[in-house]
PDB file of C-alpha atoms in Angstrom:
ATOM      1  CA  UNK A   1      28.146  53.971 -39.821  1.00 83.00           C
ATOM      2  CA  UNK A   2      24.462  54.797 -40.268  1.00 83.00           C
ATOM      3  CA  UNK A   3      25.355  57.001 -43.247  1.00 85.00           C
ATOM      4  CA  UNK A   4      27.233  54.205 -44.972  1.00 89.00           C
ATOM      5  CA  UNK A   5      24.437  51.715 -44.208  1.00 88.00           C
ATOM      6  CA  UNK A   6      21.882  54.099 -45.727  1.00 88.00           C
ATOM      7  CA  UNK A   7      23.936  54.751 -48.833  1.00 91.00           C
ATOM      8  CA  UNK A   8      24.791  51.087 -49.396  1.00 91.00           C
ATOM      9  CA  UNK A   9      21.138  50.146 -48.865  1.00 87.00           C
ATOM     10  CA  UNK A  10      19.784  52.816 -51.199  1.00 87.00           C
ATOM     11  CA  UNK A  11      22.377  52.755 -53.972  1.00 90.00           C
ATOM     12  CA  UNK A  12      23.800  49.241 -53.634  1.00 88.00           C
ATOM     13  CA  UNK A  13      27.359  48.274 -52.855  1.00 90.00           C
ATOM     14  CA  UNK A  14      28.843  48.849 -56.290  1.00 92.00           C
ATOM     15  CA  UNK A  15      27.083  52.178 -56.888  1.00 93.00           C
ATOM     16  CA  UNK A  16      28.183  53.653 -53.562  1.00 92.00           C
ATOM     17  CA  UNK A  17      31.607  55.255 -53.476  1.00 92.00           C
ATOM     18  CA  UNK A  18      33.893  56.277 -50.648  1.00 91.00           C
ATOM     19  CA  UNK A  19      33.479  59.922 -51.790  1.00 93.00           C
ATOM     20  CA  UNK A  20      29.676  59.486 -51.425  1.00 92.00           C
ATOM     21  CA  UNK A  21      30.107  58.234 -47.874  1.00 91.00           C
ATOM     22  CA  UNK A  22      32.696  60.883 -46.989  1.00 91.00           C
ATOM     23  CA  UNK A  23      30.359  63.610 -48.265  1.00 92.00           C
ATOM     24  CA  UNK A  24      27.436  62.235 -46.208  1.00 89.00           C
ATOM     25  CA  UNK A  25      29.682  62.228 -43.137  1.00 87.00           C
ATOM     26  CA  UNK A  26      30.998  65.747 -43.918  1.00 89.00           C
ATOM     27  CA  UNK A  27      34.603  64.593 -43.993  1.00 90.00           C
ATOM     28  CA  UNK A  28      37.300  64.354 -46.612  1.00 92.00           C
ATOM     29  CA  UNK A  29      37.868  61.226 -48.651  1.00 91.00           C
ATOM     30  CA  UNK A  30      41.412  61.052 -47.289  1.00 92.00           C
ATOM     31  CA  UNK A  31      40.088  61.083 -43.749  1.00 90.00           C
ATOM     32  CA  UNK A  32      37.740  58.188 -44.588  1.00 89.00           C
ATOM     33  CA  UNK A  33      40.772  56.146 -45.593  1.00 90.00           C
ATOM     34  CA  UNK A  34      42.235  56.777 -42.134  1.00 90.00           C
ATOM     35  CA  UNK A  35      39.375  54.665 -40.765  1.00 89.00           C
ATOM     36  CA  UNK A  36      38.860  52.114 -43.556  1.00 90.00           C
ATOM     37  CA  UNK A  37      41.433  51.052 -46.130  1.00 90.00           C
ATOM     38  CA  UNK A  38      38.757  50.169 -48.700  1.00 89.00           C
ATOM     39  CA  UNK A  39      35.050  50.135 -49.406  1.00 90.00           C
ATOM     40  CA  UNK A  40      35.110  46.360 -48.855  1.00 91.00           C
ATOM     41  CA  UNK A  41      36.570  46.800 -45.365  1.00 92.00           C
ATOM     42  CA  UNK A  42      33.862  49.350 -44.564  1.00 91.00           C
ATOM     43  CA  UNK A  43      31.187  46.945 -45.868  1.00 91.00           C
ATOM     44  CA  UNK A  44      32.480  44.171 -43.599  1.00 92.00           C
ATOM     45  CA  UNK A  45      32.537  46.471 -40.607  1.00 91.00           C
ATOM     46  CA  UNK A  46      28.998  47.610 -41.459  1.00 90.00           C
ATOM     47  CA  UNK A  47      27.614  44.052 -41.394  1.00 89.00           C
ATOM     48  CA  UNK A  48      29.269  43.423 -38.026  1.00 91.00           C
ATOM     49  CA  UNK A  49      27.924  46.709 -36.717  1.00 89.00           C
ATOM     50  CA  UNK A  50      24.366  46.132 -37.927  1.00 87.00           C
ATOM     51  CA  UNK A  51      24.070  42.532 -36.743  1.00 88.00           C
ATOM     52  CA  UNK A  52      25.646  43.394 -33.387  1.00 91.00           C
ATOM     53  CA  UNK A  53      22.770  45.820 -32.795  1.00 89.00           C
ATOM     54  CA  UNK A  54      20.331  42.937 -33.286  1.00 90.00           C
ATOM     55  CA  UNK A  55      22.527  40.629 -31.197  1.00 94.00           C
ATOM     56  CA  UNK A  56      22.488  43.068 -28.286  1.00 95.00           C
ATOM     57  CA  UNK A  57      18.694  43.212 -28.398  1.00 94.00           C
ATOM     58  CA  UNK A  58      18.386  39.429 -28.445  1.00 96.00           C
ATOM     59  CA  UNK A  59      21.037  39.048 -25.717  1.00 97.00           C
ATOM     60  CA  UNK A  60      18.972  41.312 -23.479  1.00 98.00           C
ATOM     61  CA  UNK A  61      15.875  39.186 -24.179  1.00 98.00           C
ATOM     62  CA  UNK A  62      17.783  35.925 -23.621  1.00 98.00           C
ATOM     63  CA  UNK A  63      18.814  37.152 -20.174  1.00 98.00           C
ATOM     64  CA  UNK A  64      15.234  37.819 -19.090  1.00 98.00           C
ATOM     65  CA  UNK A  65      13.509  35.417 -16.720  1.00 97.00           C
ATOM     66  CA  UNK A  66      10.563  34.707 -19.027  1.00 98.00           C
ATOM     67  CA  UNK A  67       9.403  31.708 -21.056  1.00 97.00           C
ATOM     68  CA  UNK A  68      10.906  30.904 -24.437  1.00 97.00           C
ATOM     69  CA  UNK A  69       7.537  31.679 -26.000  1.00 97.00           C
ATOM     70  CA  UNK A  70       7.615  35.161 -24.472  1.00 98.00           C
ATOM     71  CA  UNK A  71      11.180  35.585 -25.711  1.00 98.00           C
ATOM     72  CA  UNK A  72      10.113  34.767 -29.271  1.00 98.00           C
ATOM     73  CA  UNK A  73       7.258  37.287 -29.098  1.00 98.00           C
ATOM     74  CA  UNK A  74       9.529  39.974 -27.670  1.00 98.00           C
ATOM     75  CA  UNK A  75      12.293  39.245 -30.188  1.00 97.00           C
ATOM     76  CA  UNK A  76       9.896  39.519 -33.133  1.00 97.00           C
ATOM     77  CA  UNK A  77       8.469  42.763 -31.780  1.00 97.00           C
ATOM     78  CA  UNK A  78      11.921  44.299 -31.215  1.00 95.00           C
ATOM     79  CA  UNK A  79      13.173  43.102 -34.601  1.00 94.00           C
ATOM     80  CA  UNK A  80      10.218  44.754 -36.337  1.00 95.00           C
ATOM     81  CA  UNK A  81      10.719  47.914 -34.264  1.00 95.00           C
ATOM     82  CA  UNK A  82      14.333  47.970 -35.487  1.00 90.00           C
ATOM     83  CA  UNK A  83      13.137  47.563 -39.065  1.00 90.00           C
ATOM     84  CA  UNK A  84      10.823  50.550 -38.621  1.00 91.00           C
ATOM     85  CA  UNK A  85      13.224  52.755 -36.652  1.00 90.00           C
ATOM     86  CA  UNK A  86      16.439  51.898 -38.506  1.00 86.00           C
ATOM     87  CA  UNK A  87      15.430  50.312 -41.795  1.00 84.00           C
ATOM     88  CA  UNK A  88      18.945  50.710 -43.157  1.00 82.00           C
ATOM     89  CA  UNK A  89      20.226  48.046 -40.737  1.00 80.00           C
ATOM     90  CA  UNK A  90      18.004  45.289 -42.097  1.00 78.00           C
ATOM     91  CA  UNK A  91      18.014  46.663 -45.635  1.00 81.00           C
ATOM     92  CA  UNK A  92      21.812  46.505 -45.617  1.00 84.00           C
ATOM     93  CA  UNK A  93      21.710  42.849 -44.633  1.00 81.00           C
ATOM     94  CA  UNK A  94      19.088  41.950 -47.241  1.00 78.00           C
ATOM     95  CA  UNK A  95      20.230  44.126 -50.121  1.00 79.00           C
ATOM     96  CA  UNK A  96      24.003  44.260 -49.702  1.00 85.00           C
ATOM     97  CA  UNK A  97      25.296  41.404 -47.559  1.00 85.00           C
ATOM     98  CA  UNK A  98      23.145  38.647 -49.060  1.00 83.00           C
ATOM     99  CA  UNK A  99      23.298  40.018 -52.614  1.00 85.00           C
ATOM    100  CA  UNK A 100      27.039  40.679 -52.808  1.00 86.00           C
ATOM    101  CA  UNK A 101      28.552  37.646 -51.121  1.00 86.00           C
ATOM    102  CA  UNK A 102      31.726  37.992 -53.213  1.00 89.00           C
ATOM    103  CA  UNK A 103      32.578  41.176 -51.276  1.00 89.00           C
ATOM    104  CA  UNK A 104      32.430  39.313 -47.964  1.00 88.00           C
ATOM    105  CA  UNK A 105      34.434  36.192 -48.884  1.00 87.00           C
ATOM    106  CA  UNK A 106      37.698  37.311 -47.285  1.00 86.00           C
ATOM    107  CA  UNK A 107      37.196  37.809 -43.551  1.00 85.00           C
ATOM    108  CA  UNK A 108      33.463  37.143 -43.374  1.00 86.00           C
ATOM    109  CA  UNK A 109      33.364  33.446 -44.241  1.00 84.00           C
ATOM    110  CA  UNK A 110      30.569  31.446 -42.675  1.00 81.00           C
ATOM    111  CA  UNK A 111      29.255  33.299 -39.657  1.00 85.00           C
ATOM    112  CA  UNK A 112      32.403  35.351 -38.913  1.00 88.00           C
ATOM    113  CA  UNK A 113      30.765  38.722 -39.455  1.00 87.00           C
ATOM    114  CA  UNK A 114      27.365  37.828 -38.000  1.00 90.00           C
ATOM    115  CA  UNK A 115      28.549  35.498 -35.233  1.00 91.00           C
ATOM    116  CA  UNK A 116      27.259  37.420 -32.219  1.00 94.00           C
ATOM    117  CA  UNK A 117      23.726  37.433 -33.578  1.00 94.00           C
ATOM    118  CA  UNK A 118      23.842  33.761 -34.609  1.00 94.00           C
ATOM    119  CA  UNK A 119      25.127  32.866 -31.134  1.00 96.00           C
ATOM    120  CA  UNK A 120      22.176  34.623 -29.492  1.00 97.00           C
ATOM    121  CA  UNK A 121      19.709  32.769 -31.728  1.00 97.00           C
ATOM    122  CA  UNK A 122      21.492  29.532 -30.777  1.00 97.00           C
ATOM    123  CA  UNK A 123      21.122  30.375 -27.087  1.00 97.00           C
ATOM    124  CA  UNK A 124      17.415  31.095 -27.551  1.00 97.00           C
ATOM    125  CA  UNK A 125      16.876  27.764 -29.302  1.00 97.00           C
ATOM    126  CA  UNK A 126      19.071  25.733 -26.928  1.00 97.00           C
ATOM    127  CA  UNK A 127      17.493  27.117 -23.769  1.00 97.00           C
ATOM    128  CA  UNK A 128      14.028  26.553 -25.186  1.00 97.00           C
ATOM    129  CA  UNK A 129      14.908  22.931 -25.982  1.00 96.00           C
ATOM    130  CA  UNK A 130      16.503  22.372 -22.567  1.00 96.00           C
ATOM    131  CA  UNK A 131      13.341  23.658 -20.898  1.00 95.00           C
ATOM    132  CA  UNK A 132      11.215  21.400 -23.123  1.00 96.00           C
ATOM    133  CA  UNK A 133       9.490  24.463 -24.567  1.00 96.00           C
ATOM    134  CA  UNK A 134      11.056  23.914 -28.004  1.00 97.00           C
ATOM    135  CA  UNK A 135      11.660  20.578 -29.641  1.00 94.00           C
ATOM    136  CA  UNK A 136      15.181  19.358 -30.295  1.00 94.00           C
ATOM    137  CA  UNK A 137      16.006  20.090 -33.903  1.00 93.00           C
ATOM    138  CA  UNK A 138      18.885  20.876 -36.203  1.00 94.00           C
ATOM    139  CA  UNK A 139      20.005  24.477 -35.785  1.00 95.00           C
ATOM    140  CA  UNK A 140      20.127  25.512 -39.442  1.00 94.00           C
ATOM    141  CA  UNK A 141      16.491  24.761 -40.352  1.00 95.00           C
ATOM    142  CA  UNK A 142      15.309  26.442 -37.139  1.00 96.00           C
ATOM    143  CA  UNK A 143      17.540  29.485 -37.741  1.00 95.00           C
ATOM    144  CA  UNK A 144      16.449  29.749 -41.386  1.00 94.00           C
ATOM    145  CA  UNK A 145      12.788  29.456 -40.430  1.00 94.00           C
ATOM    146  CA  UNK A 146      13.069  32.275 -37.867  1.00 96.00           C
ATOM    147  CA  UNK A 147      15.147  34.580 -40.018  1.00 93.00           C
ATOM    148  CA  UNK A 148      13.226  33.728 -43.178  1.00 92.00           C
ATOM    149  CA  UNK A 149      10.009  34.918 -41.550  1.00 94.00           C
ATOM    150  CA  UNK A 150      11.584  38.048 -40.116  1.00 94.00           C
ATOM    151  CA  UNK A 151      13.605  38.891 -43.200  1.00 90.00           C
ATOM    152  CA  UNK A 152      10.648  38.223 -45.481  1.00 91.00           C
ATOM    153  CA  UNK A 153       8.425  40.626 -43.589  1.00 93.00           C
ATOM    154  CA  UNK A 154      11.218  43.210 -43.381  1.00 90.00           C
ATOM    155  CA  UNK A 155      11.527  42.976 -47.155  1.00 88.00           C
ATOM    156  CA  UNK A 156       7.754  43.268 -47.680  1.00 91.00           C
ATOM    157  CA  UNK A 157       7.674  46.281 -45.386  1.00 91.00           C
ATOM    158  CA  UNK A 158      10.558  47.913 -47.263  1.00 86.00           C
ATOM    159  CA  UNK A 159       8.739  47.348 -50.542  1.00 88.00           C
ATOM    160  CA  UNK A 160       5.586  48.960 -49.042  1.00 91.00           C
ATOM    161  CA  UNK A 161       3.355  46.020 -50.015  1.00 95.00           C
ATOM    162  CA  UNK A 162       1.927  45.206 -46.575  1.00 96.00           C
ATOM    163  CA  UNK A 163      -1.648  46.296 -46.028  1.00 95.00           C
ATOM    164  CA  UNK A 164      -1.027  47.011 -42.325  1.00 96.00           C
ATOM    165  CA  UNK A 165       1.776  48.498 -40.287  1.00 95.00           C
ATOM    166  CA  UNK A 166       4.648  46.039 -39.819  1.00 95.00           C
ATOM    167  CA  UNK A 167       4.211  45.942 -36.038  1.00 96.00           C
ATOM    168  CA  UNK A 168       0.623  44.793 -36.453  1.00 97.00           C
ATOM    169  CA  UNK A 169       1.980  41.510 -37.834  1.00 97.00           C
ATOM    170  CA  UNK A 170       4.286  40.960 -34.875  1.00 97.00           C
ATOM    171  CA  UNK A 171       2.097  38.625 -32.808  1.00 97.00           C
ATOM    172  CA  UNK A 172       0.971  36.553 -35.804  1.00 97.00           C
ATOM    173  CA  UNK A 173       4.573  36.062 -36.974  1.00 97.00           C
ATOM    174  CA  UNK A 174       5.754  35.265 -33.430  1.00 98.00           C
ATOM    175  CA  UNK A 175       2.920  32.752 -33.072  1.00 97.00           C
ATOM    176  CA  UNK A 176       3.905  31.021 -36.314  1.00 97.00           C
ATOM    177  CA  UNK A 177       7.555  30.892 -35.264  1.00 97.00           C
ATOM    178  CA  UNK A 178       6.672  29.563 -31.838  1.00 97.00           C
ATOM    179  CA  UNK A 179       4.365  26.879 -33.252  1.00 96.00           C
ATOM    180  CA  UNK A 180       7.125  25.758 -35.614  1.00 95.00           C
ATOM    181  CA  UNK A 181       9.582  25.423 -32.697  1.00 96.00           C
ATOM    182  CA  UNK A 182       7.385  24.237 -29.824  1.00 95.00           C
ATOM    183  CA  UNK A 183       7.858  20.955 -28.068  1.00 90.00           C
ATOM    184  CA  UNK A 184       5.060  18.451 -28.428  1.00 86.00           C
ATOM    185  CA  UNK A 185       4.884  15.219 -26.467  1.00 75.00           C
TER     186      UNK A 185
END
């Protein structure tokens, strides 16, 4: 899966072929078709795979007995660590999934392919609101604000335009996210 994520991220969806992926995996093209009936099916599986990695990280954080503020800081740090350690995961989301929505129409409508991750963000926001750490707010603006910050910095890091290491921005980004969500009486 990592090979296909890398190739899709580097070459784009339409410029990556099943033979390219099969070669990177050191298997025959015919064998690839034993696992995936088409490049589109592989692309859909890849988005599920990549977002489930992030969902598992956030699920682990959500289960910790710490404040919602600490969860936000830890989530941002782990997200940025993932960007650094496996840039193809986030690059795939930014450069393939968001840019080629037509590929994902059948079977990935709405949040179908990214549902586990979205659910974990929902849990983070809901628990924070229940504990009066976050204010009650509509999910979509809160989700977009969190992921816009994280995705924006992942993109800037991938483009090598940041003047510091990505992880050095972690606390500042987490602080901005927390201040945008926090409950105020």
